[in-house]
Short mmCIF file of C-alpha atoms in Angstrom, two decimals:
data_model
loop_
_atom_site.label_atom_id
_atom_site.label_comp_id
_atom_site.label_asym_id
_atom_site.label_seq_id
_atom_site.Cartn_x
_atom_site.Cartn_y
_atom_site.Cartn_z
CA UNK A 1 -33.36 -21.44 13.76
CA UNK A 2 -33.41 -17.86 14.82
CA UNK A 3 -30.17 -16.34 14.01
CA UNK A 4 -28.53 -14.09 16.68
CA UNK A 5 -25.48 -12.16 15.07
CA UNK A 6 -22.24 -11.50 16.82
CA UNK A 7 -19.54 -9.49 15.09
CA UNK A 8 -16.00 -10.55 15.82
CA UNK A 9 -13.39 -8.08 15.22
CA UNK A 10 -9.61 -8.40 16.28
CA UNK A 11 -7.62 -5.28 16.50
CA UNK A 12 -3.98 -4.73 16.61
CA UNK A 13 -2.76 -1.12 17.02
CA UNK A 14 -5.57 0.32 14.90
CA UNK A 15 -7.74 2.77 16.87
CA UNK A 16 -8.40 5.01 13.83
CA UNK A 17 -9.64 2.01 11.83
CA UNK A 18 -11.67 0.85 14.70
CA UNK A 19 -13.49 4.15 14.87
CA UNK A 20 -14.29 4.12 11.17
CA UNK A 21 -15.67 0.58 11.35
CA UNK A 22 -17.94 1.36 14.24
CA UNK A 23 -19.09 4.47 12.68
CA UNK A 24 -20.23 2.33 9.70
CA UNK A 25 -21.91 0.09 12.23
CA UNK A 26 -24.03 3.02 13.53
CA UNK A 27 -25.07 3.67 9.83
CA UNK A 28 -26.47 0.11 9.25
CA UNK A 29 -30.00 0.09 7.97
CA UNK A 30 -31.45 -2.96 9.79
CA UNK A 31 -34.04 -3.76 12.51
CA UNK A 32 -32.08 -6.72 13.57
CA UNK A 33 -30.34 -6.83 16.74
CA UNK A 34 -26.60 -7.62 16.91
CA UNK A 35 -23.68 -7.49 19.19
CA UNK A 36 -20.05 -6.46 18.45
CA UNK A 37 -17.02 -8.08 20.11
CA UNK A 38 -13.69 -6.22 19.78
CA UNK A 39 -10.70 -8.39 20.72
CA UNK A 40 -7.48 -6.08 21.45
CA UNK A 41 -4.61 -8.61 20.32
CA UNK A 42 -1.98 -7.21 22.64
CA UNK A 43 -1.94 -3.82 21.16
CA UNK A 44 0.24 -0.83 22.47
CA UNK A 45 -2.20 1.66 20.68
CA UNK A 46 -5.43 0.84 22.34
CA UNK A 47 -8.93 1.10 20.91
CA UNK A 48 -10.59 1.02 24.26
CA UNK A 49 -11.51 4.73 24.44
CA UNK A 50 -12.82 4.53 20.97
CA UNK A 51 -15.02 1.64 21.89
CA UNK A 52 -16.29 3.21 24.99
CA UNK A 53 -17.56 6.35 22.74
CA UNK A 54 -20.08 3.84 20.97
CA UNK A 55 -21.34 1.89 23.89
CA UNK A 56 -24.44 4.02 24.16
CA UNK A 57 -25.01 3.53 20.38
CA UNK A 58 -24.11 -0.12 20.02
CA UNK A 59 -24.29 -3.40 21.81
CA UNK A 60 -20.44 -3.70 22.12
CA UNK A 61 -17.94 -5.54 24.34
CA UNK A 62 -14.30 -5.12 24.53
CA UNK A 63 -11.43 -7.56 25.43
CA UNK A 64 -7.79 -7.13 25.94
CA UNK A 65 -5.59 -10.23 25.59
CA UNK A 66 -2.07 -11.08 25.02
CA UNK A 67 -0.81 -11.03 21.39
CA UNK A 68 -1.33 -14.45 19.73
CA UNK A 69 -2.46 -13.47 16.34
CA UNK A 70 -5.71 -12.75 14.43
CA UNK A 71 -6.86 -16.58 14.22
CA UNK A 72 -6.56 -17.00 17.98
CA UNK A 73 -8.25 -13.52 18.65
CA UNK A 74 -11.16 -14.67 16.48
CA UNK A 75 -11.43 -17.78 18.38
CA UNK A 76 -11.35 -15.86 21.62
CA UNK A 77 -14.11 -13.46 20.54
CA UNK A 78 -16.37 -16.28 19.38
CA UNK A 79 -15.83 -18.07 22.84
CA UNK A 80 -16.88 -14.69 24.44
CA UNK A 81 -19.85 -13.87 21.95
CA UNK A 82 -23.59 -14.42 23.04
CA UNK A 83 -24.99 -15.11 19.41
CA UNK A 84 -25.26 -18.28 17.45
CA UNK A 85 -23.90 -16.87 14.30
CA UNK A 86 -20.58 -15.08 14.18
CA UNK A 87 -19.59 -12.50 11.48
CA UNK A 88 -15.88 -12.10 11.33
CA UNK A 89 -14.40 -8.72 10.05
CA UNK A 90 -11.01 -7.22 9.77
CA UNK A 91 -10.54 -3.92 11.49
CA UNK A 92 -9.69 -2.12 8.23
CA UNK A 93 -13.11 -2.56 6.63
CA UNK A 94 -16.02 -0.41 6.37
CA UNK A 95 -19.66 -1.84 6.16
CA UNK A 96 -22.20 -0.46 3.48
CA UNK A 97 -25.52 0.32 5.18
CA UNK A 98 -27.19 -2.69 3.59
CA UNK A 99 -24.52 -5.05 4.64
CA UNK A 100 -26.24 -7.15 7.38
CA UNK A 101 -29.76 -7.13 5.46
CA UNK A 102 -27.96 -8.76 2.52
CA UNK A 103 -26.34 -11.37 4.87
CA UNK A 104 -29.75 -12.20 6.26
CA UNK A 105 -31.26 -12.31 2.79
CA UNK A 106 -28.56 -14.60 1.55
CA UNK A 107 -28.78 -16.99 4.51
CA UNK A 108 -32.61 -17.07 4.19
CA UNK A 109 -32.29 -18.03 0.67
CA UNK A 110 -29.56 -20.62 1.12
CA UNK A 111 -28.56 -21.33 4.67
CA UNK A 112 -24.98 -22.44 5.12
CA UNK A 113 -22.81 -22.71 8.22
CA UNK A 114 -20.12 -20.65 6.66
CA UNK A 115 -20.24 -17.73 4.05
CA UNK A 116 -17.94 -15.30 2.64
CA UNK A 117 -18.47 -11.80 1.11
CA UNK A 118 -16.34 -9.95 -1.46
CA UNK A 119 -14.45 -6.83 -0.78
CA UNK A 120 -14.80 -3.51 -2.77
CA UNK A 121 -12.89 -0.17 -2.95
CA UNK A 122 -14.76 2.87 -1.42
CA UNK A 123 -14.61 6.09 -3.34
CA UNK A 124 -12.62 7.61 -0.55
CA UNK A 125 -9.83 5.27 -0.97
CA UNK A 126 -6.43 6.34 -2.44
CA UNK A 127 -5.56 5.45 -6.13
CA UNK A 128 -3.06 3.06 -4.86
CA UNK A 129 -5.60 1.31 -2.57
CA UNK A 130 -8.08 1.21 -5.55
CA UNK A 131 -5.34 -0.31 -7.94
CA UNK A 132 -4.46 -3.00 -5.44
CA UNK A 133 -8.20 -3.82 -4.91
CA UNK A 134 -8.54 -4.30 -8.65
CA UNK A 135 -5.53 -6.71 -8.72
CA UNK A 136 -6.74 -8.72 -5.89
CA UNK A 137 -10.28 -8.98 -7.05
CA UNK A 138 -10.22 -9.04 -10.71
CA UNK A 139 -11.07 -12.28 -12.69
CA UNK A 140 -8.11 -11.53 -14.96
CA UNK A 141 -5.61 -11.91 -11.95
CA UNK A 142 -7.20 -14.04 -9.35
CA UNK A 143 -9.84 -15.81 -11.20
CA UNK A 144 -12.40 -14.45 -8.76
CA UNK A 145 -11.50 -16.57 -5.92
CA UNK A 146 -12.12 -13.45 -3.65
CA UNK A 147 -15.71 -13.04 -4.65
CA UNK A 148 -16.69 -13.69 -8.31
CA UNK A 149 -19.86 -15.65 -8.26
CA UNK A 150 -19.43 -17.12 -11.74
CA UNK A 151 -15.94 -18.31 -11.26
CA UNK A 152 -16.06 -20.21 -7.79
CA UNK A 153 -17.59 -23.59 -6.96
CA UNK A 154 -16.47 -24.64 -3.33
CA UNK A 155 -15.90 -21.12 -2.10
CA UNK A 156 -13.22 -20.45 0.51
CA UNK A 157 -14.33 -17.58 2.65
CA UNK A 158 -11.68 -15.11 3.69
CA UNK A 159 -11.76 -13.92 7.21
CA UNK A 160 -11.93 -10.02 6.37
CA UNK A 161 -15.59 -10.87 5.70
CA UNK A 162 -16.63 -14.26 6.77
CA UNK A 163 -19.69 -15.77 8.56
CA UNK A 164 -19.45 -18.88 10.80
CA UNK A 165 -22.16 -20.68 12.72
CA UNK A 166 -21.52 -21.38 16.31
CA UNK A 167 -22.14 -25.07 15.56
CA UNK A 168 -19.40 -25.02 12.90
CA UNK A 169 -17.07 -23.13 15.17
CA UNK A 170 -17.46 -25.72 17.94
CA UNK A 171 -17.09 -28.59 15.57
CA UNK A 172 -13.90 -27.38 14.01
CA UNK A 173 -12.44 -25.50 16.85
CA UNK A 174 -11.97 -22.49 14.73
CA UNK A 175 -8.89 -20.92 13.32
CA UNK A 176 -5.44 -22.62 13.40
CA UNK A 177 -2.18 -20.85 14.33
CA UNK A 178 -0.83 -20.28 10.67
CA UNK A 179 -0.99 -16.66 9.28
CA UNK A 180 -2.06 -15.90 6.62
CA UNK A 181 -3.80 -19.13 5.27
CA UNK A 182 -5.84 -19.63 8.51
CA UNK A 183 -9.04 -18.91 6.53
CA UNK A 184 -8.62 -21.55 3.73
CA UNK A 185 -7.46 -23.95 6.29
CA UNK A 186 -10.54 -23.51 8.25
CA UNK A 187 -12.86 -23.87 5.11
CA UNK A 188 -11.24 -27.12 4.16
CA UNK A 189 -11.60 -28.60 7.51
CA UNK A 190 -15.24 -27.50 7.73
CA UNK A 191 -15.73 -29.41 4.31
CA UNK A 192 -14.24 -32.42 5.66
CA UNK A 193 -16.63 -32.15 8.69
CA UNK A 194 -19.63 -32.14 6.22
CA UNK A 195 -20.34 -28.23 6.58
CA UNK A 196 -21.00 -26.08 3.45
CA UNK A 197 -19.55 -22.72 2.52
CA UNK A 198 -20.91 -20.23 -0.01
CA UNK A 199 -20.41 -16.82 -1.26
CA UNK A 200 -22.94 -14.17 -0.82
CA UNK A 201 -21.99 -11.71 -3.39
CA UNK A 202 -24.09 -8.70 -2.24
CA UNK A 203 -22.64 -8.89 1.22
CA UNK A 204 -19.63 -7.00 0.35
CA UNK A 205 -17.34 -4.73 2.60
CA UNK A 206 -15.03 -1.86 1.73
CA UNK A 207 -11.61 -3.18 2.51
CA UNK A 208 -9.08 -0.43 2.93
CA UNK A 209 -5.91 -2.50 2.73
CA UNK A 210 -3.52 -0.58 4.85
CA UNK A 211 -0.87 -1.09 2.17
CA UNK A 212 2.09 0.34 0.30
CA UNK A 213 4.00 -1.30 -2.47
CA UNK A 214 6.44 -3.00 -0.23
CA UNK A 215 3.66 -4.10 2.18
CA UNK A 216 1.56 -5.40 -0.66
CA UNK A 217 4.62 -7.50 -1.90
CA UNK A 218 5.17 -8.84 1.67
CA UNK A 219 1.46 -9.80 1.91
CA UNK A 220 1.19 -11.64 -1.31
CA UNK A 221 4.51 -13.37 -0.86
CA UNK A 222 3.21 -14.78 2.37
CA UNK A 223 0.01 -15.94 0.42
CA UNK A 224 2.19 -17.73 -1.92
CA UNK A 225 4.38 -19.33 0.82
CA UNK A 226 1.43 -20.75 2.80
CA UNK A 227 -0.36 -22.44 -0.18
CA UNK A 228 2.11 -25.40 -0.54
CA UNK A 229 1.91 -25.83 3.23
CA UNK A 230 -2.07 -26.07 3.01
CA UNK A 231 -1.44 -28.50 0.07
CA UNK A 232 0.62 -30.62 2.25
CA UNK A 233 -2.04 -30.60 5.00
CA UNK A 234 -4.88 -31.22 2.67
CA UNK A 235 -3.52 -33.01 -0.43
CA UNK A 236 -7.06 -33.35 -2.06
CA UNK A 237 -7.20 -29.57 -2.53
CA UNK A 238 -4.01 -29.23 -4.78
CA UNK A 239 -4.78 -27.48 -8.04
CA UNK A 240 -2.64 -26.69 -11.09
CA UNK A 241 -3.92 -23.18 -11.00
CA UNK A 242 -1.89 -22.52 -7.88
CA UNK A 243 1.26 -22.67 -10.27
CA UNK A 244 0.03 -20.02 -12.59
CA UNK A 245 1.64 -17.00 -10.83
CA UNK A 246 4.89 -18.80 -10.80
CA UNK A 247 4.67 -19.88 -14.41
CA UNK A 248 3.57 -16.42 -15.43
CA UNK A 249 6.67 -14.89 -13.70
CA UNK A 250 9.04 -17.44 -15.33
CA UNK A 251 7.44 -16.91 -18.71
CA UNK A 252 7.60 -13.07 -18.24
CA UNK A 253 11.33 -13.18 -17.38
CA UNK A 254 11.93 -15.56 -20.27
CA UNK A 255 10.03 -13.43 -22.73
CA UNK A 256 12.30 -10.54 -21.93
CA UNK A 257 15.34 -12.66 -22.61
CA UNK A 258 13.87 -13.86 -25.83
CA UNK A 259 13.29 -10.39 -26.90
CA UNK A 260 16.96 -9.66 -26.86
CA UNK A 261 17.50 -12.32 -29.52
CA UNK A 262 14.64 -10.82 -31.61
CA UNK A 263 11.96 -13.44 -30.60
CA UNK A 264 9.30 -10.86 -29.86
CA UNK A 265 5.96 -12.78 -29.98
CA UNK A 266 6.25 -14.04 -26.22
CA UNK A 267 6.73 -10.33 -24.87
CA UNK A 268 4.09 -9.13 -27.07
CA UNK A 269 1.68 -11.61 -25.55
CA UNK A 270 2.41 -10.33 -22.08
CA UNK A 271 2.05 -6.66 -23.37
CA UNK A 272 -1.30 -7.60 -24.66
CA UNK A 273 -2.32 -8.99 -21.39
CA UNK A 274 -1.48 -5.93 -19.58
CA UNK A 275 -3.27 -4.03 -22.13
CA UNK A 276 -6.43 -6.00 -21.32
CA UNK A 277 -5.83 -5.45 -17.74
CA UNK A 278 -5.60 -1.83 -18.26
CA UNK A 279 -8.83 -1.58 -20.19
CA UNK A 280 -10.58 -3.63 -17.68
CA UNK A 281 -9.41 -1.51 -14.79
CA UNK A 282 -10.38 1.69 -16.60
CA UNK A 283 -13.93 0.23 -17.22
CA UNK A 284 -14.06 -0.89 -13.66
CA UNK A 285 -12.68 2.22 -11.94
CA UNK A 286 -13.32 5.01 -14.53
CA UNK A 287 -9.97 6.39 -13.34
CA UNK A 288 -6.91 6.49 -15.61
CA UNK A 289 -4.41 6.79 -12.86
CA UNK A 290 -5.84 3.76 -10.93
CA UNK A 291 -5.73 1.87 -14.39
CA UNK A 292 -2.00 2.86 -14.71
CA UNK A 293 -1.22 1.76 -11.18
CA UNK A 294 -3.06 -1.56 -11.75
CA UNK A 295 -0.20 -2.81 -13.95
CA UNK A 296 2.50 -2.70 -11.47
CA UNK A 297 0.12 -3.85 -8.80
CA UNK A 298 -0.44 -6.97 -10.89
CA UNK A 299 3.15 -7.51 -11.51
CA UNK A 300 3.92 -7.22 -7.83
CA UNK A 301 1.10 -9.53 -6.99
CA UNK A 302 2.22 -12.27 -9.42
CA UNK A 303 5.88 -11.98 -8.57
CA UNK A 304 5.34 -11.82 -4.75
CA UNK A 305 3.00 -14.88 -4.74
CA UNK A 306 4.81 -16.87 -7.46
CA UNK A 307 8.25 -16.58 -5.70
CA UNK A 308 6.78 -17.27 -2.36
CA UNK A 309 4.95 -20.35 -3.67
CA UNK A 310 8.05 -21.65 -5.51
CA UNK A 311 10.26 -21.24 -2.41
CA UNK A 312 7.76 -22.97 -0.14
CA UNK A 313 7.15 -25.82 -2.48
CA UNK A 314 10.76 -26.51 -2.84
CA UNK A 315 11.04 -26.47 0.99
CA UNK A 316 8.14 -28.44 1.86
CA UNK A 317 7.45 -30.77 -1.06
CA UNK A 318 11.08 -31.34 -2.21
CA UNK A 319 13.36 -30.94 0.72
CA UNK A 320 10.50 -32.17 3.17
CA UNK A 321 11.34 -29.37 5.72
CA UNK A 322 8.86 -28.92 8.66
CA UNK A 323 6.83 -25.82 7.66
CA UNK A 324 6.70 -24.39 11.32
CA UNK A 325 10.41 -24.78 11.83
CA UNK A 326 11.35 -23.51 8.35
CA UNK A 327 8.91 -20.66 8.21
CA UNK A 328 8.31 -19.69 11.71
CA UNK A 329 7.00 -16.12 10.90
CA UNK A 330 4.16 -17.83 9.35
CA UNK A 331 2.98 -19.43 12.69
CA UNK A 332 1.76 -17.98 15.95
CA UNK A 333 2.80 -19.60 19.16
CA UNK A 334 0.26 -21.20 21.22
CA UNK A 335 -0.73 -19.32 24.49
#
């Protein structure tokens, strides 16, 4: 089958990001034709004039719709697209020049109806962005679920950098209304339908993560909250590893209390872990400031996710609360 690629990009109040992303499209080194579908999701800061600047350089279309969330906007874009293979990106991504050729190479070698690629930190990113990128992608923190080819089996692509065939989109009806969590939910439903997913490690993007410490906590806290909901929808995907951040946090707090009664080993074990994380970050980033910032990033990530996971588990699995009624901010309403 001849693949015809359509890039689907939902946008919400991010014209500057849209410009950076489109500039990286112009810089792609490829002979393959592709289209870009920009879906403005009810923004008040529009990207329309930015898109118009690139219409003589790129095959690009622009649609404005009422705000209904990124999942629904991706579905809308895929319905409008002309291609038979969709590549979904977040607006805060930048493409390296070899991106599309690596996607083609990966699909030629091992065709699947859904793939994911990793994210990386561009040299222009701030130290905070680089530290959070390390925390979110390192094997020592997330186990490589966001793009380590040696640590994943049934890979769940993330929608900041995700490919989906038209056939898989039509069969699955695309993304659901939960957010975040719409991408693993889609992956699991695709598996149930008999489709395969994979990681293409070389098809990475530079993911800016428009982030501060407070926004990072809110983000990972929501990640933790949606996982028990996904587990309740898809019981076969439950794993003990989802409890690790919660247990890590409870153990860390316990080790601090034990230290007050001169039981030092547990806290020393945590300090040893943070020391290893610092060394790995330094080796990875070659930046001592980033390596220092990586420690609070890891702590915030674990506490945000761990608390969210515990709170949601109690609500959904113990108290049998309806997820959408109990956590309405995790769901977009149908339009």
